[in-house]
Amino acid sequence: MDNSQEDQEAQKTGTTRRQFLGQVGLASAGLQLVPLLSKAGSMLPDNEAAPAEPVTVSLMVNGSRKTLTLDTRVTLLDALREKLQMTGSKKGCDHGQCGACTVLADGRRINSCLHLAVMCEGTEVTTIEGLAKGEELHPMQAAFLKHDGFQCGYCTPGQICSAVGLVREGHAHTDEEIREQMSGNICRCGAYNNILDAIKEVQTA
Amino acid sequence: MQPFKYIKVPDTPAAIRAAGINQAKFIAGGTNVLDLMKLDIEKPRQLVDINQLSLYKIEELQNGGIRVGALVKNSDLAYNPAIKKNYPLLSEAILSGASPQLRNMATTGGNLMQRTRCPYFYSTDFACNKRVPGSGCAAISGYNRMNAVLGTSDHCIATHPSDMCVAMAALGAVIHVQGAKGTRAIPFADFHLLPGQTPHLEHNLKADELITHVELPPLAYAARSHYLKVRDRASYEFALTSAAVALDIQNGIIKAARVALGGVGTKPWRSIAAEQVLTGLPPNTASYQKAADTAMLDAKPNKDNAYKIELAKRTLVRALTTTGEIS
Ligand SMILES: Cc1cc2nc3c(=O)[nH]c(=O)nc-3n(C[C@H](O)[C@H](O)[C@H](O)COP(=O)(O)OP(=O)(O)OC[C@H]3O[C@@H](n4cnc5c(N)ncnc54)[C@H](O)[C@@H]3O)c2cc1C
Ligand code: SF4
Ligand code: FES
Ligand code: FES
């Protein structure tokens, strides 16, 4: 995208950014440094555009429709936790690195922290709250209980949603494959062996 | 994260119209662009959601190649039976990257466009020519164990992080794009740019251009191919080094070869010189070692990453050995 910005600039000024930097050298580099050195600078809008309007989005979560008016920046994870008070999905890293926020979107596991709520219109979202049928636990929940697949429990909703997705995807059969296919879910308590046992039980059932 | 306007577009022409204005960015899987927006590294004023576009197909072509839509999810591409059969190196490369959740979100187009994981690029507290042109490069004088040894410049030594792209570089994929001025086909080697004096310019796309699909050319011997990734832990980690290779072995001689390296270059690094060295030699360790030495001939280490030169050679020798043994 930068290439064509450069093209446009060249059309306007008869010089490209590259040539410009070459011409003014350090003076221009100094200007570029300002936003870098001042943290506050990076909080200011880059141009005059007004802040974006809130948008209305209709989400299908665990089979029921929820209509929300949101800032466009709200992630699916924050919409679930902050707007819908469904705090089962956890925030570990907020950057796709831990799996605590894993939910199922149209049956496939995703990281809800790297997905915008406004992008979910028309998607069936299933969270840990939606797995049980009334009082009857989902087989994966029951297996995690039986095999002690957790200690503190913080990673557990993500682990269980991920494990449900894994079984549905059907690509993991050996212990090694299951471990690899669960590698997107980090457990600080190290309950990995018991999680493996729980998944194997559900898979062979 | 800065406020932005969100637009969902129904088709390619609408996407192209929306892209050219208001510092717009496309969002596909969102796994890279949102990550960077949360850190104020990317600040689009407008986010153009392209997920409604019909670019989800994987089609086998008459000529034996495969055409992959830009929105095909990384997991769907990796598990596609024709990809697994005809281009195992691509399937293996994708499955070695990120996590199952991320691969369910990440798209072909987004993966091609993903930005470096250089830690100094990721922190607005440091100088980085890629993030703020002209500000300097904190990695060159800093801790650069993860950085590149091939294709570097005095302005940037960041690696290209993608695994998928290394396999596509080896295959000589062609990237098809569409913009206001029409369509273009970009050979893989020309798509990503070397940092040179302008590390902030990373690819060949114009602001209004959308990747529509990637064409994998027919390459019968790619059925005998492999991707090997070496990293700090067994899974869910970027490459220190990686190698994507394919070998055409006939009557005990290498007739043709494809070699590309990951984790070492500032772009996905195909080594045509290594391919030429292999051609005509018997498939054995001595030949592979010769190819590896050739591939890394121009490598330029920094303070903390000299180890990558030897590691990349061994990675390549191992990948070639494994490939040579495929019956
Ligand atoms: C924790 C973590 C670990 C990871 N590990 C690995 C790894 O080991 N190996 C690896 O290879 N990758 C890894 N990744 C990166 C991942 O592969 C990329 O984030 C992903 O491929 C980006 O695809 P996306 O569809 O989500 O892109 P998006 O985030 O939606 O977009 C990325 C960029 O591409 C542009 N774009 C998207 N589609 C198009 C299009 N059709 N035309 C033009 N421009 C487009 C967007 O505007 C944006 O600039 C990891 C990511 C995370 C978060
Ligand atoms: S290596 Fe490149 S990305 Fe990393 S700090 Fe230097 S300029 Fe930035
Ligand atoms: S909170 Fe989403 S992956 Fe960590
Ligand atoms: S049970 Fe504590 S983090 Fe997994």
Coordinates of C-alpha atoms and ligand atoms in Angstrom, one line a residue:
Chain A
M1 CA 0.0 0.0 0.0
D2 CA 2.9 2.3 0.7
N3 CA 4.1 2.1 -2.8
S4 CA 1.1 3.8 -4.2
Q5 CA 1.1 6.4 -1.4
E6 CA 4.5 7.2 -2.7
D7 CA 3.2 7.4 -6.3
Q8 CA 0.5 9.8 -5.2
E9 CA 3.0 11.9 -3.4
A10 CA 5.3 11.9 -6.4
Q11 CA 2.4 13.1 -8.6
K12 CA 1.7 15.9 -6.2
T13 CA 5.1 17.1 -5.4
G14 CA 7.2 15.8 -8.3
T15 CA 9.3 13.9 -5.9
T16 CA 9.0 10.6 -4.1
R17 CA 9.3 10.1 -0.4
R18 CA 12.5 8.2 -1.0
Q19 CA 14.0 11.1 -2.9
F20 CA 12.7 13.5 -0.4
L21 CA 14.3 11.6 2.5
G22 CA 17.5 11.6 0.5
Q23 CA 17.3 15.3 -0.1
V24 CA 16.7 16.5 3.4
G25 CA 18.4 13.7 5.2
L26 CA 18.6 14.1 9.0
A27 CA 16.1 17.0 9.2
S28 CA 13.4 14.7 8.0
A29 CA 14.6 11.8 10.2
G30 CA 14.3 14.1 13.2
L31 CA 10.7 14.9 12.3
Q32 CA 9.9 11.2 12.0
L33 CA 11.3 10.7 15.5
V34 CA 8.9 12.9 17.2
P35 CA 6.0 10.5 17.4
L36 CA 8.4 7.8 18.4
L37 CA 9.8 9.7 21.4
S38 CA 6.5 11.0 22.7
K39 CA 4.1 8.2 23.8
A40 CA 1.3 10.7 24.0
G41 CA 1.8 11.6 20.4
S42 CA 0.8 8.1 19.4
M43 CA -2.5 8.4 21.2
L44 CA -3.6 11.3 19.0
P45 CA -5.6 10.6 15.8
D46 CA -3.3 10.6 12.8
N47 CA -5.6 12.9 10.8
E48 CA -8.7 15.0 11.2
A49 CA -11.2 12.2 10.7
A50 CA -13.9 12.1 13.4
P51 CA -14.0 9.0 15.7
A52 CA -15.9 6.2 14.1
E53 CA -19.6 5.9 14.9
P54 CA -20.8 3.0 17.1
V55 CA -22.3 0.2 15.1
T56 CA -25.2 -2.2 15.8
V57 CA -24.4 -5.8 15.4
S58 CA -26.6 -8.9 15.9
L59 CA -24.8 -11.8 17.4
M60 CA -25.9 -15.4 17.7
V61 CA -24.3 -16.7 20.9
N62 CA -25.1 -20.2 22.2
G63 CA -28.3 -20.3 20.2
S64 CA -29.8 -16.9 21.3
R65 CA -29.8 -13.7 19.4
K66 CA -28.2 -10.7 21.0
T67 CA -28.2 -7.2 19.5
L68 CA -25.5 -4.9 20.7
T69 CA -24.4 -1.4 19.8
L70 CA -20.6 -1.3 19.9
D71 CA -17.5 0.6 19.2
T72 CA -16.0 -1.0 16.1
R73 CA -12.9 -1.8 18.1
V74 CA -14.6 -4.2 20.5
T75 CA -13.3 -7.8 20.0
L76 CA -15.6 -10.8 20.2
L77 CA -14.0 -11.6 23.5
D78 CA -14.7 -8.2 25.0
A79 CA -18.2 -8.3 23.7
L80 CA -18.8 -11.6 25.3
R81 CA -17.2 -10.7 28.6
E82 CA -18.0 -7.0 29.0
K83 CA -21.3 -6.6 27.1
L84 CA -23.0 -9.9 27.5
Q85 CA -21.5 -10.8 30.9
M86 CA -20.5 -14.2 29.7
T87 CA -17.2 -14.4 31.5
G88 CA -16.5 -18.0 30.8
S89 CA -14.2 -17.2 27.9
K90 CA -11.0 -15.8 29.4
K91 CA -8.5 -13.2 28.5
G92 CA -4.9 -14.3 28.9
C93 CA -2.8 -12.5 26.4
D94 CA -5.2 -10.7 24.1
H95 CA -2.9 -11.4 21.2
G96 CA -3.6 -14.9 20.0
Q97 CA -0.8 -16.4 22.0
C98 CA -2.5 -18.4 24.8
G99 CA -5.8 -19.8 23.7
A100 CA -7.7 -18.8 26.9
C101 CA -10.3 -17.0 24.7
T102 CA -11.0 -19.9 22.4
V103 CA -14.6 -20.2 21.3
L104 CA -16.3 -22.0 18.4
A105 CA -17.4 -20.0 15.4
D106 CA -19.7 -22.0 13.1
G107 CA -18.3 -25.0 14.9
R108 CA -14.6 -24.2 14.3
R109 CA -12.3 -23.1 17.1
I110 CA -11.0 -19.5 16.9
N111 CA -9.3 -17.0 19.2
S112 CA -12.0 -14.5 20.1
C113 CA -9.4 -11.9 21.1
L114 CA -8.3 -11.5 17.5
H115 CA -11.7 -11.3 16.0
L116 CA -13.9 -8.2 15.9
A117 CA -17.5 -8.4 17.2
V118 CA -18.7 -6.5 14.2
M119 CA -17.4 -9.3 12.0
C120 CA -19.6 -11.9 13.7
E121 CA -22.9 -10.9 12.1
G122 CA -24.3 -14.2 10.8
T123 CA -21.8 -16.4 12.7
E124 CA -23.0 -19.0 15.2
V125 CA -20.8 -18.5 18.3
T126 CA -20.5 -21.2 20.9
T127 CA -18.8 -20.4 24.2
I128 CA -18.1 -22.6 27.2
E129 CA -21.5 -21.5 28.6
G130 CA -23.2 -23.0 25.6
L131 CA -21.7 -26.6 25.7
A132 CA -23.8 -28.2 28.4
K133 CA -27.4 -29.2 27.7
G134 CA -29.1 -27.8 30.8
E135 CA -27.7 -29.7 33.8
E136 CA -26.1 -32.3 31.6
L137 CA -22.4 -31.5 30.9
H138 CA -20.9 -31.8 27.5
P139 CA -18.9 -35.1 27.3
M140 CA -15.7 -33.0 27.1
Q141 CA -16.6 -31.1 30.2
A142 CA -17.4 -34.3 32.0
A143 CA -14.1 -35.9 30.8
F144 CA -12.1 -32.9 32.0
L145 CA -13.7 -33.3 35.5
K146 CA -13.1 -37.0 35.6
H147 CA -9.4 -36.8 34.5
D148 CA -8.6 -33.6 36.5
G149 CA -7.8 -31.7 33.3
F150 CA -7.1 -28.5 35.2
Q151 CA -5.7 -27.0 38.4
C152 CA -6.5 -23.3 38.7
G153 CA -9.0 -23.5 35.9
Y154 CA -8.1 -20.3 34.1
C155 CA -7.2 -21.9 30.8
T156 CA -10.0 -24.5 31.1
P157 CA -12.8 -22.9 29.1
G158 CA -10.5 -22.3 26.2
Q159 CA -9.0 -25.8 26.5
I160 CA -12.5 -27.4 26.5
C161 CA -13.7 -25.4 23.5
S162 CA -10.4 -26.1 21.7
A163 CA -10.8 -29.8 22.5
V164 CA -14.3 -29.9 21.2
G165 CA -13.1 -28.2 18.0
L166 CA -10.2 -30.7 17.7
V167 CA -12.5 -33.8 17.9
R168 CA -14.8 -32.2 15.3
E169 CA -11.9 -31.4 12.9
G170 CA -10.8 -35.0 13.1
H171 CA -7.1 -34.5 12.3
A172 CA -5.6 -35.8 15.6
H173 CA -5.5 -39.4 16.5
T174 CA -2.2 -40.3 18.2
D175 CA -1.1 -38.8 21.6
E176 CA 1.5 -36.8 19.7
E177 CA -1.1 -35.5 17.2
I178 CA -3.5 -34.5 20.0
R179 CA -0.7 -32.7 21.8
E180 CA 0.3 -30.8 18.7
Q181 CA -3.4 -30.0 17.9
M182 CA -3.8 -28.6 21.4
S183 CA -0.6 -26.5 21.2
G184 CA -2.7 -23.3 20.8
N185 CA -3.8 -23.6 24.4
I186 CA -1.3 -22.8 27.1
C187 CA -1.7 -24.1 30.7
R188 CA 0.4 -22.4 33.3
C189 CA -0.5 -25.2 35.8
G190 CA 0.7 -27.8 33.4
A191 CA -2.4 -30.0 33.3
Y192 CA -1.4 -31.2 29.9
N193 CA -1.3 -35.0 30.6
N194 CA -4.7 -35.0 32.1
I195 CA -6.1 -32.9 29.3
L196 CA -4.7 -35.4 26.9
D197 CA -6.5 -38.3 28.8
A198 CA -9.7 -36.4 28.8
I199 CA -9.6 -35.8 25.1
K200 CA -8.7 -39.4 24.4
E201 CA -11.6 -40.6 26.4
V202 CA -14.1 -38.5 24.4
Q203 CA -12.5 -39.4 21.1
T204 CA -12.7 -43.2 21.8
A205 CA -16.2 -43.0 23.3
Chain B
M1 CA -6.3 0.9 19.3
Q2 CA -7.3 4.0 17.3
P3 CA -10.9 4.4 16.3
F4 CA -11.7 3.3 12.8
K5 CA -14.7 3.0 10.5
Y6 CA -15.7 -0.5 9.7
I7 CA -17.0 -1.4 6.2
K8 CA -18.2 -4.8 5.1
V9 CA -18.0 -5.0 1.3
P10 CA -20.0 -7.5 -0.8
D11 CA -17.7 -8.0 -3.8
T12 CA -14.2 -7.3 -5.2
P13 CA -15.1 -4.0 -7.0
A14 CA -16.5 -2.6 -3.7
A15 CA -13.4 -3.8 -1.8
I16 CA -11.2 -2.0 -4.3
R17 CA -13.2 1.2 -4.1
A18 CA -13.2 1.2 -0.3
A19 CA -9.5 0.4 -0.1
G20 CA -8.1 3.5 -1.8
I21 CA -9.4 6.0 0.7
N22 CA -9.0 7.1 4.4
Q23 CA -5.8 5.1 5.2
A24 CA -7.9 1.9 4.7
K25 CA -6.7 -1.6 5.3
F26 CA -8.4 -4.9 4.4
I27 CA -9.2 -7.3 7.2
A28 CA -9.5 -11.0 6.4
G29 CA -8.7 -13.3 9.3
G30 CA -7.6 -10.4 11.4
T31 CA -4.9 -12.3 13.2
N32 CA -2.1 -10.0 12.1
V33 CA -3.8 -6.7 11.5
L34 CA -5.7 -6.6 14.8
D35 CA -2.7 -7.7 16.7
L36 CA -0.8 -4.8 15.3
M37 CA -3.7 -2.3 15.7
K38 CA -4.0 -3.2 19.4
L39 CA -0.3 -2.1 19.8
D40 CA -0.8 1.1 17.8
I41 CA 1.7 -0.2 15.2
E42 CA -1.0 0.0 12.5
K43 CA -3.6 2.7 12.6
P44 CA -6.0 2.4 9.7
R45 CA -8.8 4.9 9.7
Q46 CA -11.0 2.5 7.8
L47 CA -11.1 -1.3 8.0
V48 CA -12.5 -3.0 5.0
D49 CA -13.9 -6.5 5.8
I50 CA -13.5 -8.7 2.8
N51 CA -14.9 -11.9 4.2
Q52 CA -18.0 -11.7 2.1
L53 CA -16.1 -11.9 -1.1
S54 CA -16.3 -15.2 -3.0
L55 CA -12.6 -16.1 -2.8
Y56 CA -12.9 -19.3 -0.9
K57 CA -12.3 -21.9 -3.6
I58 CA -9.4 -24.3 -4.1
E59 CA -9.6 -25.3 -7.8
E60 CA -7.6 -27.9 -9.6
L61 CA -6.6 -26.5 -13.0
Q62 CA -6.4 -28.2 -16.4
N63 CA -2.7 -27.7 -16.5
G64 CA -2.2 -29.6 -13.3
G65 CA -1.8 -26.6 -11.1
I66 CA -4.0 -25.4 -8.3
R67 CA -5.7 -22.0 -7.8
V68 CA -6.2 -20.9 -4.2
G69 CA -8.7 -18.2 -3.3
A70 CA -7.3 -15.4 -1.2
L71 CA -9.8 -16.1 1.6
V72 CA -9.1 -19.8 1.8
K73 CA -8.3 -20.5 5.5
N74 CA -4.8 -21.8 6.2
S75 CA -6.3 -24.9 7.8
D76 CA -8.5 -25.6 4.7
L77 CA -5.5 -25.2 2.4
A78 CA -3.3 -27.4 4.5
Y79 CA -5.8 -30.3 4.7
N80 CA -7.0 -30.1 1.1
P81 CA -6.5 -33.6 -0.4
A82 CA -5.0 -32.2 -3.7
I83 CA -2.6 -30.0 -1.8
K84 CA -1.5 -32.8 0.5
K85 CA -0.9 -35.1 -2.6
N86 CA 0.6 -32.6 -5.1
Y87 CA 2.4 -30.2 -2.8
P88 CA 3.0 -31.8 0.6
L89 CA 5.7 -29.2 1.4
L90 CA 2.9 -26.5 1.4
S91 CA 0.6 -28.5 3.6
E92 CA 3.5 -29.2 6.1
A93 CA 4.6 -25.6 6.1
I94 CA 1.2 -24.3 7.0
L95 CA 0.6 -26.9 9.7
S96 CA 4.0 -26.0 11.2
G97 CA 2.8 -22.4 11.7
A98 CA 0.8 -20.7 14.5
S99 CA -1.9 -22.8 16.2
P100 CA -5.1 -24.7 15.0
Q101 CA -7.2 -21.8 16.1
L102 CA -5.1 -19.2 14.3
R103 CA -5.0 -21.4 11.2
N104 CA -8.8 -21.6 11.3
M105 CA -8.9 -17.8 11.0
A106 CA -5.8 -16.9 8.9
T107 CA -6.3 -16.6 5.2
T108 CA -4.0 -17.2 2.2
G109 CA -4.0 -13.4 1.3
G110 CA -3.4 -12.4 4.9
N111 CA -0.6 -14.8 5.4
L112 CA 1.2 -13.4 2.3
M113 CA 0.9 -9.9 3.8
Q114 CA 1.8 -10.7 7.4
R115 CA 4.4 -8.4 8.9
T116 CA 7.7 -9.2 10.7
R117 CA 7.8 -10.4 14.3
C118 CA 11.0 -8.4 15.0
P119 CA 10.6 -7.5 18.7
Y120 CA 11.7 -3.9 18.1
F121 CA 9.1 -3.5 15.4
Y122 CA 6.5 -4.7 17.9
S123 CA 7.4 -2.2 20.6
T124 CA 6.7 1.5 20.0
D125 CA 9.4 2.3 22.6
F126 CA 12.2 1.5 20.1
A127 CA 13.5 2.9 16.9
C128 CA 12.4 0.9 13.9
N129 CA 12.8 2.0 10.2
K130 CA 10.0 -0.3 9.3
R131 CA 7.5 1.2 11.7
V132 CA 8.7 4.8 11.6
P133 CA 10.8 5.3 8.4
G134 CA 14.1 7.0 9.1
S135 CA 14.0 6.5 12.9
G136 CA 16.8 3.9 12.9
C137 CA 17.0 0.2 13.6
A138 CA 17.2 -0.9 17.2
A139 CA 17.8 -4.6 16.2
I140 CA 21.1 -4.0 14.5
S141 CA 22.7 -2.7 17.7
G142 CA 20.3 -4.7 20.0
Y143 CA 19.5 -8.3 20.7
N144 CA 19.2 -9.8 17.2
R145 CA 19.1 -13.6 17.8
M146 CA 15.9 -14.0 15.8
N147 CA 16.8 -11.6 13.0
A148 CA 17.8 -12.3 9.4
V149 CA 21.2 -13.1 7.8
L150 CA 20.2 -13.0 4.2
G151 CA 18.9 -10.0 2.2
T152 CA 19.6 -7.6 5.1
S153 CA 20.6 -4.0 4.8
D154 CA 22.0 -1.3 7.1
H155 CA 18.4 -0.2 7.6
C156 CA 16.7 -3.4 8.6
I157 CA 17.5 -7.0 9.4
A158 CA 14.0 -8.3 10.1
T159 CA 13.0 -11.8 9.0
H160 CA 9.9 -12.5 7.0
P161 CA 8.0 -14.7 9.4
S162 CA 5.7 -16.8 7.2
D163 CA 6.1 -20.6 6.8
M164 CA 3.4 -20.8 4.1
C165 CA 5.4 -18.3 2.0
V166 CA 8.6 -20.3 2.1
A167 CA 6.8 -23.3 0.5
M168 CA 5.1 -21.0 -2.1
A169 CA 8.5 -19.4 -2.9
A170 CA 9.9 -22.9 -3.6
L171 CA 6.9 -23.7 -5.8
G172 CA 7.2 -20.4 -7.7
A173 CA 3.6 -19.5 -7.0
V174 CA 2.0 -16.6 -8.8
I175 CA 0.0 -14.0 -6.9
H176 CA -3.0 -12.6 -8.7
V177 CA -4.3 -9.2 -7.7
Q178 CA -7.0 -6.8 -8.8
G179 CA -7.1 -3.0 -8.5
A180 CA -8.8 0.0 -10.0
K181 CA -6.6 -0.3 -13.0
G182 CA -7.3 -4.0 -13.6
T183 CA -5.7 -7.3 -12.8
R184 CA -2.0 -8.3 -12.5
A185 CA -0.1 -11.5 -11.9
I186 CA 3.0 -11.1 -9.7
P187 CA 5.6 -13.9 -9.7
F188 CA 6.3 -14.9 -6.1
A189 CA 9.9 -13.7 -6.2
D190 CA 8.8 -10.2 -7.0
F191 CA 6.0 -9.9 -4.5
H192 CA 8.0 -9.3 -1.3
L193 CA 10.6 -6.6 -1.3
L194 CA 14.1 -6.5 0.2
P195 CA 14.4 -3.9 2.9
G196 CA 17.2 -1.8 1.2
Q197 CA 16.9 1.8 2.2
T198 CA 13.1 1.5 2.5
P199 CA 12.2 -1.3 4.9
H200 CA 8.7 0.1 5.4
L201 CA 7.9 -0.9 1.8
E202 CA 7.4 -4.7 2.1
H203 CA 5.5 -5.8 -1.0
N204 CA 4.4 -4.9 -4.4
L205 CA 0.7 -4.2 -3.9
K206 CA -0.8 -0.8 -4.5
A207 CA -3.2 0.7 -2.0
D208 CA -6.3 -0.2 -4.0
E209 CA -5.1 -3.7 -4.9
L210 CA -6.6 -6.8 -3.5
I211 CA -5.1 -10.3 -3.7
T212 CA -7.7 -12.4 -5.3
H213 CA -6.0 -15.7 -5.6
V214 CA -2.7 -17.6 -5.7
E215 CA -1.8 -20.0 -8.5
L216 CA 0.4 -22.9 -7.7
P217 CA 2.0 -24.0 -11.0
P218 CA 2.1 -27.6 -12.0
L219 CA 5.3 -29.3 -10.7
A220 CA 4.9 -33.0 -10.8
Y221 CA 8.0 -33.8 -8.7
A222 CA 6.6 -31.6 -5.8
A223 CA 4.8 -34.7 -4.8
R224 CA 8.3 -35.6 -3.4
S225 CA 8.7 -32.6 -1.2
H226 CA 9.1 -31.6 2.5
Y227 CA 9.1 -28.6 4.9
L228 CA 11.3 -28.7 7.9
K229 CA 11.0 -26.1 10.6
V230 CA 13.5 -25.7 13.5
R231 CA 12.3 -23.6 16.5
D232 CA 12.9 -23.0 20.2
R233 CA 10.0 -25.2 21.2
A234 CA 8.3 -28.1 19.6
S235 CA 5.2 -26.1 18.5
Y236 CA 3.4 -22.8 18.3
E237 CA 6.6 -20.8 17.6
F238 CA 8.1 -19.0 14.7
A239 CA 11.0 -20.5 12.8
L240 CA 14.7 -20.0 13.7
T241 CA 15.4 -21.7 10.4
S242 CA 13.3 -23.7 8.0
A243 CA 13.6 -25.3 4.6
A244 CA 11.1 -26.1 1.9
V245 CA 12.5 -28.5 -0.7
A246 CA 11.3 -30.7 -3.6
L247 CA 13.5 -33.2 -5.5
D248 CA 13.1 -34.8 -8.9
I249 CA 15.2 -37.9 -8.7
Q250 CA 15.5 -40.1 -11.8
N251 CA 17.9 -43.1 -12.1
G252 CA 19.8 -42.1 -9.1
I253 CA 20.4 -38.5 -10.2
I254 CA 18.8 -35.2 -9.2
K255 CA 17.1 -33.9 -12.4
A256 CA 15.7 -30.8 -10.8
A257 CA 15.3 -29.4 -7.3
R258 CA 13.5 -26.6 -5.5
V259 CA 15.0 -25.0 -2.4
A260 CA 13.7 -22.2 -0.2
L261 CA 14.6 -21.2 3.3
G262 CA 12.7 -19.5 6.1
G263 CA 13.8 -17.8 9.3
V264 CA 17.0 -16.5 7.7
G265 CA 15.9 -14.1 5.0
T266 CA 14.3 -10.7 5.0
K267 CA 11.9 -12.2 2.5
P268 CA 10.9 -15.8 1.8
W269 CA 14.2 -17.0 0.5
R270 CA 14.4 -19.2 -2.6
S271 CA 17.9 -20.3 -3.5
I272 CA 18.1 -20.9 -7.2
A273 CA 21.9 -21.2 -6.8
A274 CA 21.4 -24.2 -4.5
E275 CA 18.9 -25.7 -6.9
Q276 CA 21.5 -25.5 -9.7
V277 CA 24.2 -27.1 -7.6
L278 CA 21.9 -30.1 -6.8
T279 CA 21.0 -30.6 -10.5
G280 CA 22.9 -33.5 -12.0
L281 CA 24.3 -34.7 -8.6
P282 CA 23.4 -38.0 -6.9
P283 CA 21.0 -37.6 -4.0
N284 CA 23.5 -38.0 -1.1
T285 CA 24.8 -36.0 1.9
A286 CA 27.8 -34.6 0.0
S287 CA 25.5 -33.1 -2.6
Y288 CA 23.1 -31.7 0.0
Q289 CA 26.0 -30.2 1.9
K290 CA 27.3 -28.5 -1.2
A291 CA 23.8 -27.1 -1.9
A292 CA 23.6 -25.9 1.7
D293 CA 27.0 -24.1 1.6
T294 CA 25.9 -22.5 -1.6
A295 CA 22.5 -21.3 -0.2
M296 CA 24.2 -19.6 2.7
L297 CA 27.2 -18.2 0.8
D298 CA 26.1 -14.6 1.1
A299 CA 24.9 -14.8 4.7
K300 CA 25.9 -11.9 6.9
P301 CA 25.6 -12.5 10.6
N302 CA 25.0 -10.0 13.4
K303 CA 26.1 -10.1 17.0
D304 CA 23.6 -12.8 18.2
N305 CA 22.5 -14.7 15.1
A306 CA 25.7 -16.2 13.5
Y307 CA 24.4 -19.6 14.7
K308 CA 21.6 -19.3 12.1
I309 CA 24.1 -19.9 9.2
E310 CA 25.1 -23.3 10.4
L311 CA 21.6 -24.2 11.6
A312 CA 20.1 -23.2 8.3
K313 CA 22.6 -25.4 6.5
R314 CA 21.9 -28.4 8.7
T315 CA 18.2 -27.8 8.3
L316 CA 18.5 -27.8 4.6
V317 CA 20.7 -31.0 4.6
R318 CA 18.1 -32.7 6.8
A319 CA 15.2 -31.6 4.7
L320 CA 16.9 -32.8 1.5
T321 CA 17.8 -36.1 3.1
T322 CA 14.2 -36.7 4.2
T323 CA 12.9 -35.8 0.8
G324 CA 15.4 -38.0 -1.0
E325 CA 14.2 -40.9 1.1
I326 CA 10.5 -40.4 0.1
S327 CA 9.6 -43.3 -2.2
Ligands
LIG1 C1 0.5 -16.1 18.2 C2 0.7 -16.2 16.7 C3 1.6 -17.1 16.2 C4 1.8 -17.2 14.9 N1 2.7 -18.1 14.4 C5 3.0 -18.2 13.1 C6 3.9 -19.2 12.6 O1 4.5 -19.9 13.3 N2 4.2 -19.2 11.2 C7 3.5 -18.4 10.4 O2 3.7 -18.4 9.2 N3 2.6 -17.5 10.8 C8 2.3 -17.4 12.2 N4 1.5 -16.4 12.6 C9 0.9 -15.4 11.7 C10 -0.3 -15.8 11.0 O3 0.0 -16.8 10.0 C11 -0.8 -14.6 10.3 O4 -1.3 -13.7 11.3 C12 -2.0 -14.9 9.3 O5 -1.5 -15.7 8.3 C13 -2.5 -13.6 8.7 O6 -3.7 -13.9 8.0 P1 -5.0 -13.1 8.3 O7 -6.0 -13.6 7.2 O8 -5.5 -13.3 9.7 O9 -4.6 -11.6 8.0 P2 -5.2 -10.2 8.5 O10 -4.7 -10.0 9.8 O11 -6.6 -10.2 8.2 O12 -4.4 -9.3 7.4 C14 -3.0 -9.2 7.4 C15 -2.6 -8.1 6.3 O13 -3.0 -8.6 5.1 C16 -3.8 -7.7 4.4 N5 -4.7 -8.5 3.6 C17 -5.5 -9.6 4.0 N6 -6.1 -10.2 2.9 C18 -5.7 -9.5 1.8 C19 -6.0 -9.6 0.4 N7 -6.9 -10.5 0.0 N8 -5.5 -8.7 -0.4 C20 -4.6 -7.7 0.0 N9 -4.3 -7.6 1.3 C21 -4.8 -8.4 2.2 C22 -4.5 -6.9 5.5 O14 -4.9 -5.6 5.0 C23 -3.4 -6.8 6.5 O15 -2.5 -5.8 6.2 C24 1.2 -16.3 14.0 C25 0.3 -15.4 14.5 C26 0.0 -15.3 15.8 C27 -0.9 -14.3 16.3
SF4_2 S1 15.3 -5.1 12.0 FE1 13.7 -4.0 10.8 S2 11.8 -4.4 11.9 FE2 13.5 -4.8 13.3 S3 13.9 -2.9 14.4 FE3 15.3 -2.9 12.6 S4 14.1 -1.8 11.1 FE4 12.6 -2.4 12.6
FES3 S1 -6.5 -14.2 25.1 FE1 -6.9 -14.8 23.0 S2 -5.2 -16.1 22.7 FE2 -4.7 -15.3 24.6
FES4 S1 -5.4 -25.0 34.9 FE1 -4.3 -23.3 35.5 S2 -3.6 -22.5 33.6 FE2 -4.4 -24.4 33.1

